[in-house]
PDB file of N, CA and C in Angstrom:
ATOM      1  N   MET A 858       0.851  -1.175   0.000  1.00  0.00           N
ATOM      2  CA  MET A 858       0.000   0.000   0.000  1.00  0.00           C
ATOM      3  C   MET A 858       0.897   1.238   0.000  1.00  0.00           C
ATOM      4  N   LEU A 859       0.562   2.194  -0.826  1.00  0.00           N
ATOM      5  CA  LEU A 859       1.324   3.439  -0.871  1.00  0.00           C
ATOM      6  C   LEU A 859       1.190   4.190   0.450  1.00  0.00           C
ATOM      7  N   GLU A 860       2.224   4.913   0.821  1.00  0.00           N
ATOM      8  CA  GLU A 860       2.229   5.630   2.107  1.00  0.00           C
ATOM      9  C   GLU A 860       1.065   6.613   2.211  1.00  0.00           C
ATOM     10  N   GLU A 861       0.765   7.320   1.122  1.00  0.00           N
ATOM     11  CA  GLU A 861      -0.347   8.284   1.140  1.00  0.00           C
ATOM     12  C   GLU A 861      -1.681   7.568   1.340  1.00  0.00           C
ATOM     13  N   ASP A 862      -1.867   6.434   0.661  1.00  0.00           N
ATOM     14  CA  ASP A 862      -3.096   5.649   0.832  1.00  0.00           C
ATOM     15  C   ASP A 862      -3.195   5.103   2.246  1.00  0.00           C
ATOM     16  N   ARG A 863      -2.073   4.659   2.761  1.00  0.00           N
ATOM     17  CA  ARG A 863      -2.041   4.127   4.127  1.00  0.00           C
ATOM     18  C   ARG A 863      -2.430   5.215   5.129  1.00  0.00           C
ATOM     19  N   ALA A 864      -1.891   6.412   4.960  1.00  0.00           N
ATOM     20  CA  ALA A 864      -2.204   7.527   5.861  1.00  0.00           C
ATOM     21  C   ALA A 864      -3.690   7.887   5.779  1.00  0.00           C
ATOM     22  N   ASP A 865      -4.240   7.916   4.567  1.00  0.00           N
ATOM     23  CA  ASP A 865      -5.668   8.221   4.401  1.00  0.00           C
ATOM     24  C   ASP A 865      -6.530   7.162   5.078  1.00  0.00           C
ATOM     25  N   ARG A 866      -6.167   5.902   4.886  1.00  0.00           N
ATOM     26  CA  ARG A 866      -6.933   4.816   5.509  1.00  0.00           C
ATOM     27  C   ARG A 866      -6.846   4.891   7.027  1.00  0.00           C
ATOM     28  N   GLU A 867      -5.643   5.166   7.528  1.00  0.00           N
ATOM     29  CA  GLU A 867      -5.481   5.253   8.981  1.00  0.00           C
ATOM     30  C   GLU A 867      -6.285   6.419   9.551  1.00  0.00           C
ATOM     31  N   ASP A 868      -6.265   7.570   8.882  1.00  0.00           N
ATOM     32  CA  ASP A 868      -7.066   8.714   9.338  1.00  0.00           C
ATOM     33  C   ASP A 868      -8.549   8.363   9.376  1.00  0.00           C
ATOM     34  N   HIS A 869      -9.009   7.671   8.353  1.00  0.00           N
ATOM     35  CA  HIS A 869     -10.413   7.257   8.294  1.00  0.00           C
ATOM     36  C   HIS A 869     -10.739   6.324   9.466  1.00  0.00           C
ATOM     37  N   GLU A 870      -9.876   5.364   9.727  1.00  0.00           N
ATOM     38  CA  GLU A 870     -10.100   4.408  10.813  1.00  0.00           C
ATOM     39  C   GLU A 870     -10.072   5.107  12.177  1.00  0.00           C
ATOM     40  N   VAL A 871      -9.210   6.090  12.352  1.00  0.00           N
ATOM     41  CA  VAL A 871      -9.144   6.858  13.605  1.00  0.00           C
ATOM     42  C   VAL A 871     -10.476   7.580  13.835  1.00  0.00           C
ATOM     43  N   ARG A 872     -11.024   8.182  12.794  1.00  0.00           N
ATOM     44  CA  ARG A 872     -12.321   8.868  12.928  1.00  0.00           C
ATOM     45  C   ARG A 872     -13.436   7.887  13.269  1.00  0.00           C
ATOM     46  N   LEU A 873     -13.453   6.729  12.601  1.00  0.00           N
ATOM     47  CA  LEU A 873     -14.474   5.717  12.900  1.00  0.00           C
ATOM     48  C   LEU A 873     -14.388   5.255  14.353  1.00  0.00           C
ATOM     49  N   LEU A 874     -13.172   5.030  14.823  1.00  0.00           N
ATOM     50  CA  LEU A 874     -12.993   4.582  16.206  1.00  0.00           C
ATOM     51  C   LEU A 874     -13.445   5.654  17.190  1.00  0.00           C
ATOM     52  N   ALA A 875     -13.052   6.894  16.956  1.00  0.00           N
ATOM     53  CA  ALA A 875     -13.457   7.986  17.845  1.00  0.00           C
ATOM     54  C   ALA A 875     -14.981   8.104  17.897  1.00  0.00           C
ATOM     55  N   ASP A 876     -15.629   7.984  16.747  1.00  0.00           N
ATOM     56  CA  ASP A 876     -17.098   8.051  16.704  1.00  0.00           C
ATOM     57  C   ASP A 876     -17.733   6.894  17.466  1.00  0.00           C
ATOM     58  N   ALA A 877     -17.161   5.696  17.333  1.00  0.00           N
ATOM     59  CA  ALA A 877     -17.717   4.522  18.013  1.00  0.00           C
ATOM     60  C   ALA A 877     -17.533   4.608  19.524  1.00  0.00           C
ATOM     61  N   LEU A 878     -16.430   5.186  19.971  1.00  0.00           N
ATOM     62  CA  LEU A 878     -16.143   5.259  21.406  1.00  0.00           C
ATOM     63  C   LEU A 878     -16.810   6.443  22.115  1.00  0.00           C
ATOM     64  N   ARG A 879     -17.175   7.462  21.363  1.00  0.00           N
ATOM     65  CA  ARG A 879     -17.711   8.693  21.970  1.00  0.00           C
ATOM     66  C   ARG A 879     -18.845   8.430  22.959  1.00  0.00           C
ATOM     67  N   PRO A 880     -19.901   7.692  22.593  1.00  0.00           N
ATOM     68  CA  PRO A 880     -20.988   7.498  23.561  1.00  0.00           C
ATOM     69  C   PRO A 880     -20.544   6.730  24.805  1.00  0.00           C
ATOM     70  N   TRP A 881     -19.600   5.809  24.651  1.00  0.00           N
ATOM     71  CA  TRP A 881     -19.135   5.028  25.799  1.00  0.00           C
ATOM     72  C   TRP A 881     -18.258   5.876  26.709  1.00  0.00           C
ATOM     73  N   ARG A 882     -17.466   6.746  26.133  1.00  0.00           N
ATOM     74  CA  ARG A 882     -16.658   7.659  26.956  1.00  0.00           C
ATOM     75  C   ARG A 882     -17.543   8.598  27.759  1.00  0.00           C
ATOM     76  N   GLU A 883     -18.644   9.043  27.140  1.00  0.00           N
ATOM     77  CA  GLU A 883     -19.574   9.921  27.843  1.00  0.00           C
ATOM     78  C   GLU A 883     -20.301   9.164  28.958  1.00  0.00           C
ATOM     79  N   LYS A 884     -20.679   7.933  28.700  1.00  0.00           N
ATOM     80  CA  LYS A 884     -21.402   7.135  29.687  1.00  0.00           C
ATOM     81  C   LYS A 884     -20.500   6.689  30.836  1.00  0.00           C
ATOM     82  N   TYR A 885     -19.236   6.389  30.547  1.00  0.00           N
ATOM     83  CA  TYR A 885     -18.289   5.895  31.544  1.00  0.00           C
ATOM     84  C   TYR A 885     -17.003   6.726  31.507  1.00  0.00           C
ATOM     85  N   PRO A 886     -17.078   7.987  31.943  1.00  0.00           N
ATOM     86  CA  PRO A 886     -15.931   8.889  31.807  1.00  0.00           C
ATOM     87  C   PRO A 886     -14.710   8.503  32.643  1.00  0.00           C
ATOM     88  N   THR A 887     -14.874   7.685  33.666  1.00  0.00           N
ATOM     89  CA  THR A 887     -13.730   7.335  34.513  1.00  0.00           C
ATOM     90  C   THR A 887     -12.999   6.070  34.038  1.00  0.00           C
ATOM     91  N   VAL A 888     -13.533   5.406  33.005  1.00  0.00           N
ATOM     92  CA  VAL A 888     -12.883   4.193  32.491  1.00  0.00           C
ATOM     93  C   VAL A 888     -11.793   4.602  31.504  1.00  0.00           C
ATOM     94  N   PRO A 889     -10.545   4.222  31.792  1.00  0.00           N
ATOM     95  CA  PRO A 889      -9.467   4.584  30.866  1.00  0.00           C
ATOM     96  C   PRO A 889      -9.556   3.754  29.580  1.00  0.00           C
ATOM     97  N   VAL A 890      -9.386   4.422  28.455  1.00  0.00           N
ATOM     98  CA  VAL A 890      -9.445   3.771  27.148  1.00  0.00           C
ATOM     99  C   VAL A 890      -8.239   4.213  26.336  1.00  0.00           C
ATOM    100  N   LEU A 891      -7.552   3.261  25.764  1.00  0.00           N
ATOM    101  CA  LEU A 891      -6.425   3.552  24.880  1.00  0.00           C
ATOM    102  C   LEU A 891      -6.897   3.379  23.450  1.00  0.00           C
ATOM    103  N   GLU A 892      -6.905   4.454  22.700  1.00  0.00           N
ATOM    104  CA  GLU A 892      -7.250   4.383  21.277  1.00  0.00           C
ATOM    105  C   GLU A 892      -5.962   4.139  20.510  1.00  0.00           C
ATOM    106  N   ASP A 893      -5.944   3.067  19.739  1.00  0.00           N
ATOM    107  CA  ASP A 893      -4.746   2.741  18.982  1.00  0.00           C
ATOM    108  C   ASP A 893      -5.166   2.066  17.689  1.00  0.00           C
ATOM    109  N   VAL A 894      -5.040   2.772  16.586  1.00  0.00           N
ATOM    110  CA  VAL A 894      -5.403   2.222  15.289  1.00  0.00           C
ATOM    111  C   VAL A 894      -4.142   1.686  14.632  1.00  0.00           C
ATOM    112  N   VAL A 895      -4.191   0.408  14.300  1.00  0.00           N
ATOM    113  CA  VAL A 895      -3.084  -0.218  13.573  1.00  0.00           C
ATOM    114  C   VAL A 895      -3.663  -0.957  12.377  1.00  0.00           C
ATOM    115  N   LEU A 896      -2.961  -0.913  11.288  1.00  0.00           N
ATOM    116  CA  LEU A 896      -3.437  -1.565  10.075  1.00  0.00           C
ATOM    117  C   LEU A 896      -2.801  -2.946   9.972  1.00  0.00           C
ATOM    118  N   LEU A 897      -3.266  -3.831  10.859  1.00  0.00           N
ATOM    119  CA  LEU A 897      -2.790  -5.208  10.916  1.00  0.00           C
ATOM    120  C   LEU A 897      -3.987  -6.149  10.969  1.00  0.00           C
ATOM    121  N   ASP A 898      -3.716  -7.428  10.822  1.00  0.00           N
ATOM    122  CA  ASP A 898      -4.717  -8.448  11.068  1.00  0.00           C
ATOM    123  C   ASP A 898      -5.216  -8.270  12.504  1.00  0.00           C
ATOM    124  N   PRO A 899      -6.531  -8.355  12.759  1.00  0.00           N
ATOM    125  CA  PRO A 899      -7.049  -8.109  14.109  1.00  0.00           C
ATOM    126  C   PRO A 899      -6.405  -8.966  15.192  1.00  0.00           C
ATOM    127  N   ALA A 900      -6.222 -10.250  14.945  1.00  0.00           N
ATOM    128  CA  ALA A 900      -5.620 -11.122  15.957  1.00  0.00           C
ATOM    129  C   ALA A 900      -4.188 -10.682  16.252  1.00  0.00           C
ATOM    130  N   GLU A 901      -3.420 -10.419  15.220  1.00  0.00           N
ATOM    131  CA  GLU A 901      -2.032  -9.994  15.410  1.00  0.00           C
ATOM    132  C   GLU A 901      -1.957  -8.680  16.184  1.00  0.00           C
ATOM    133  N   ALA A 902      -2.815  -7.741  15.830  1.00  0.00           N
ATOM    134  CA  ALA A 902      -2.817  -6.443  16.513  1.00  0.00           C
ATOM    135  C   ALA A 902      -3.144  -6.596  17.993  1.00  0.00           C
ATOM    136  N   LEU A 903      -4.166  -7.388  18.311  1.00  0.00           N
ATOM    137  CA  LEU A 903      -4.544  -7.580  19.710  1.00  0.00           C
ATOM    138  C   LEU A 903      -3.470  -8.328  20.492  1.00  0.00           C
ATOM    139  N   ILE A 904      -2.906  -9.348  19.893  1.00  0.00           N
ATOM    140  CA  ILE A 904      -1.858 -10.107  20.575  1.00  0.00           C
ATOM    141  C   ILE A 904      -0.670  -9.212  20.896  1.00  0.00           C
ATOM    142  N   ARG A 905      -0.303  -8.356  19.970  1.00  0.00           N
ATOM    143  CA  ARG A 905       0.825  -7.434  20.208  1.00  0.00           C
ATOM    144  C   ARG A 905       0.559  -6.474  21.368  1.00  0.00           C
ATOM    145  N   ARG A 906      -0.716  -6.100  21.575  1.00  0.00           N
ATOM    146  CA  ARG A 906      -1.048  -5.090  22.581  1.00  0.00           C
ATOM    147  C   ARG A 906      -1.402  -5.665  23.948  1.00  0.00           C
ATOM    148  N   THR A 907      -1.388  -6.969  24.123  1.00  0.00           N
ATOM    149  CA  THR A 907      -1.855  -7.538  25.383  1.00  0.00           C
ATOM    150  C   THR A 907      -0.753  -7.816  26.393  1.00  0.00           C
ATOM    151  N   GLY A 908       0.456  -7.416  26.113  1.00  0.00           N
ATOM    152  CA  GLY A 908       1.570  -7.728  27.002  1.00  0.00           C
ATOM    153  C   GLY A 908       1.348  -7.352  28.455  1.00  0.00           C
ATOM    154  N   SER A 909       0.797  -6.179  28.725  1.00  0.00           N
ATOM    155  CA  SER A 909       0.573  -5.741  30.100  1.00  0.00           C
ATOM    156  C   SER A 909      -0.918  -5.662  30.435  1.00  0.00           C
ATOM    157  N   SER A 910      -1.760  -6.263  29.615  1.00  0.00           N
ATOM    158  CA  SER A 910      -3.208  -6.192  29.834  1.00  0.00           C
ATOM    159  C   SER A 910      -3.642  -7.118  30.961  1.00  0.00           C
ATOM    160  N   SER A 911      -4.686  -6.696  31.652  1.00  0.00           N
ATOM    161  CA  SER A 911      -5.300  -7.521  32.684  1.00  0.00           C
ATOM    162  C   SER A 911      -6.457  -8.327  32.126  1.00  0.00           C
ATOM    163  N   LEU A 912      -7.030  -7.833  31.014  1.00  0.00           N
ATOM    164  CA  LEU A 912      -8.199  -8.467  30.420  1.00  0.00           C
ATOM    165  C   LEU A 912      -8.340  -7.988  28.984  1.00  0.00           C
ATOM    166  N   VAL A 913      -8.711  -8.896  28.099  1.00  0.00           N
ATOM    167  CA  VAL A 913      -9.066  -8.542  26.722  1.00  0.00           C
ATOM    168  C   VAL A 913     -10.551  -8.844  26.571  1.00  0.00           C
ATOM    169  N   VAL A 914     -11.317  -7.872  26.070  1.00  0.00           N
ATOM    170  CA  VAL A 914     -12.755  -8.050  25.884  1.00  0.00           C
ATOM    171  C   VAL A 914     -13.057  -8.014  24.393  1.00  0.00           C
ATOM    172  N   MET A 915     -13.716  -9.053  23.924  1.00  0.00           N
ATOM    173  CA  MET A 915     -14.125  -9.143  22.517  1.00  0.00           C
ATOM    174  C   MET A 915     -15.640  -9.037  22.462  1.00  0.00           C
ATOM    175  N   GLY A 916     -16.146  -8.241  21.547  1.00  0.00           N
ATOM    176  CA  GLY A 916     -17.581  -8.092  21.409  1.00  0.00           C
ATOM    177  C   GLY A 916     -18.081  -8.621  20.085  1.00  0.00           C
ATOM    178  N   GLN A 917     -19.361  -8.885  20.017  1.00  0.00           N
ATOM    179  CA  GLN A 917     -20.079  -9.328  18.832  1.00  0.00           C
ATOM    180  C   GLN A 917     -19.377 -10.454  18.090  1.00  0.00           C
ATOM    181  N   PRO A 918     -19.387 -11.638  18.662  1.00  0.00           N
ATOM    182  CA  PRO A 918     -18.763 -12.767  17.976  1.00  0.00           C
ATOM    183  C   PRO A 918     -19.342 -12.998  16.585  1.00  0.00           C
ATOM    184  N   SER A 919     -18.486 -13.276  15.657  1.00  0.00           N
ATOM    185  CA  SER A 919     -18.861 -13.618  14.284  1.00  0.00           C
ATOM    186  C   SER A 919     -17.871 -14.675  13.824  1.00  0.00           C
ATOM    187  N   ARG A 920     -18.015 -15.118  12.601  1.00  0.00           N
ATOM    188  CA  ARG A 920     -17.058 -16.100  12.095  1.00  0.00           C
ATOM    189  C   ARG A 920     -15.635 -15.580  12.169  1.00  0.00           C
ATOM    190  N   ARG A 921     -15.439 -14.342  11.751  1.00  0.00           N
ATOM    191  CA  ARG A 921     -14.088 -13.774  11.785  1.00  0.00           C
ATOM    192  C   ARG A 921     -13.624 -13.588  13.224  1.00  0.00           C
ATOM    193  N   ALA A 922     -14.515 -13.140  14.094  1.00  0.00           N
ATOM    194  CA  ALA A 922     -14.148 -12.952  15.504  1.00  0.00           C
ATOM    195  C   ALA A 922     -13.782 -14.281  16.147  1.00  0.00           C
ATOM    196  N   ASP A 923     -14.428 -15.361  15.713  1.00  0.00           N
ATOM    197  CA  ASP A 923     -14.097 -16.673  16.273  1.00  0.00           C
ATOM    198  C   ASP A 923     -12.626 -17.001  16.076  1.00  0.00           C
ATOM    199  N   THR A 924     -12.082 -16.713  14.902  1.00  0.00           N
ATOM    200  CA  THR A 924     -10.668 -17.003  14.653  1.00  0.00           C
ATOM    201  C   THR A 924      -9.777 -16.087  15.472  1.00  0.00           C
ATOM    202  N   VAL A 925     -10.217 -14.847  15.698  1.00  0.00           N
ATOM    203  CA  VAL A 925      -9.449 -13.917  16.538  1.00  0.00           C
ATOM    204  C   VAL A 925      -9.445 -14.416  17.979  1.00  0.00           C
ATOM    205  N   VAL A 926     -10.603 -14.836  18.478  1.00  0.00           N
ATOM    206  CA  VAL A 926     -10.696 -15.357  19.846  1.00  0.00           C
ATOM    207  C   VAL A 926      -9.799 -16.582  19.996  1.00  0.00           C
ATOM    208  N   GLU A 927      -9.847 -17.488  19.039  1.00  0.00           N
ATOM    209  CA  GLU A 927      -9.001 -18.681  19.099  1.00  0.00           C
ATOM    210  C   GLU A 927      -7.518 -18.304  19.174  1.00  0.00           C
ATOM    211  N   ALA A 928      -7.100 -17.343  18.367  1.00  0.00           N
ATOM    212  CA  ALA A 928      -5.702 -16.895  18.386  1.00  0.00           C
ATOM    213  C   ALA A 928      -5.356 -16.269  19.728  1.00  0.00           C
ATOM    214  N   LEU A 929      -6.261 -15.453  20.270  1.00  0.00           N
ATOM    215  CA  LEU A 929      -6.005 -14.825  21.568  1.00  0.00           C
ATOM    216  C   LEU A 929      -5.868 -15.878  22.667  1.00  0.00           C
ATOM    217  N   LEU A 930      -6.766 -16.857  22.663  1.00  0.00           N
ATOM    218  CA  LEU A 930      -6.724 -17.887  23.701  1.00  0.00           C
ATOM    219  C   LEU A 930      -5.414 -18.680  23.649  1.00  0.00           C
ATOM    220  N   ARG A 931      -4.867 -18.853  22.464  1.00  0.00           N
ATOM    221  CA  ARG A 931      -3.595 -19.572  22.331  1.00  0.00           C
ATOM    222  C   ARG A 931      -2.399 -18.723  22.746  1.00  0.00           C
ATOM    223  N   GLU A 932      -2.454 -17.409  22.503  1.00  0.00           N
ATOM    224  CA  GLU A 932      -1.255 -16.575  22.582  1.00  0.00           C
ATOM    225  C   GLU A 932      -1.141 -15.652  23.796  1.00  0.00           C
ATOM    226  N   VAL A 933      -2.246 -15.169  24.339  1.00  0.00           N
ATOM    227  CA  VAL A 933      -2.151 -14.156  25.387  1.00  0.00           C
ATOM    228  C   VAL A 933      -2.077 -14.780  26.769  1.00  0.00           C
ATOM    229  N   ARG A 934      -1.584 -13.993  27.723  1.00  0.00           N
ATOM    230  CA  ARG A 934      -1.400 -14.482  29.092  1.00  0.00           C
ATOM    231  C   ARG A 934      -2.430 -13.910  30.050  1.00  0.00           C
ATOM    232  N   CYS A 935      -3.410 -13.198  29.529  1.00  0.00           N
ATOM    233  CA  CYS A 935      -4.448 -12.638  30.406  1.00  0.00           C
ATOM    234  C   CYS A 935      -5.792 -13.250  30.026  1.00  0.00           C
ATOM    235  N   PRO A 936      -6.804 -13.071  30.879  1.00  0.00           N
ATOM    236  CA  PRO A 936      -8.136 -13.585  30.544  1.00  0.00           C
ATOM    237  C   PRO A 936      -8.708 -12.909  29.304  1.00  0.00           C
ATOM    238  N   VAL A 937      -9.532 -13.655  28.572  1.00  0.00           N
ATOM    239  CA  VAL A 937     -10.225 -13.146  27.388  1.00  0.00           C
ATOM    240  C   VAL A 937     -11.725 -13.297  27.629  1.00  0.00           C
ATOM    241  N   ALA A 938     -12.462 -12.192  27.602  1.00  0.00           N
ATOM    242  CA  ALA A 938     -13.918 -12.221  27.763  1.00  0.00           C
ATOM    243  C   ALA A 938     -14.571 -12.017  26.396  1.00  0.00           C
ATOM    244  N   VAL A 939     -15.457 -12.922  26.039  1.00  0.00           N
ATOM    245  CA  VAL A 939     -16.191 -12.807  24.784  1.00  0.00           C
ATOM    246  C   VAL A 939     -17.625 -12.420  25.147  1.00  0.00           C
ATOM    247  N   VAL A 940     -18.030 -11.229  24.743  1.00  0.00           N
ATOM    248  CA  VAL A 940     -19.327 -10.673  25.130  1.00  0.00           C
ATOM    249  C   VAL A 940     -20.262 -10.693  23.930  1.00  0.00           C
ATOM    250  N   PRO A 941     -21.396 -11.404  24.053  1.00  0.00           N
ATOM    251  CA  PRO A 941     -22.353 -11.444  22.939  1.00  0.00           C
ATOM    252  C   PRO A 941     -23.070 -10.106  22.797  1.00  0.00           C
ATOM    253  N   PRO A 942     -23.660  -9.866  21.633  1.00  0.00           N
ATOM    254  CA  PRO A 942     -24.422  -8.630  21.465  1.00  0.00           C
ATOM    255  C   PRO A 942     -25.587  -8.587  22.446  1.00  0.00           C
ATOM    256  N   SER A 943     -25.983  -7.378  22.842  1.00  0.00           N
ATOM    257  CA  SER A 943     -27.109  -7.251  23.779  1.00  0.00           C
ATOM    258  C   SER A 943     -28.400  -7.676  23.097  1.00  0.00           C
ATOM    259  N   ALA A 944     -29.305  -8.201  23.878  1.00  0.00           N
ATOM    260  CA  ALA A 944     -30.561  -8.690  23.322  1.00  0.00           C
ATOM    261  C   ALA A 944     -31.570  -7.578  23.112  1.00  0.00           C
ATOM    262  N   GLY A 945     -31.288  -6.383  23.573  1.00  0.00           N
ATOM    263  CA  GLY A 945     -32.284  -5.337  23.461  1.00  0.00           C
ATOM    264  C   GLY A 945     -31.795  -4.237  22.706  1.00  0.00           C
TER     265      GLY A 945
END
């Protein structure tokens, strides 16, 4: 990927993440959240970031998420919580 395309994609992903987190930050302002956008395979990105984590939380299981969860369970040293979508 060209550097300019990569930068544009990363900027877009940063905006999407900020928009997705905004309501949760407002609802739970005392919960620390680290925003970190990386253009990697999801499992690889999460595994790289879990070195000092106490817990990894995965939401909305899907076929793709299943493979990420499997990779996390094999590789990380902290608990992994898989949270299903809310019923309401």
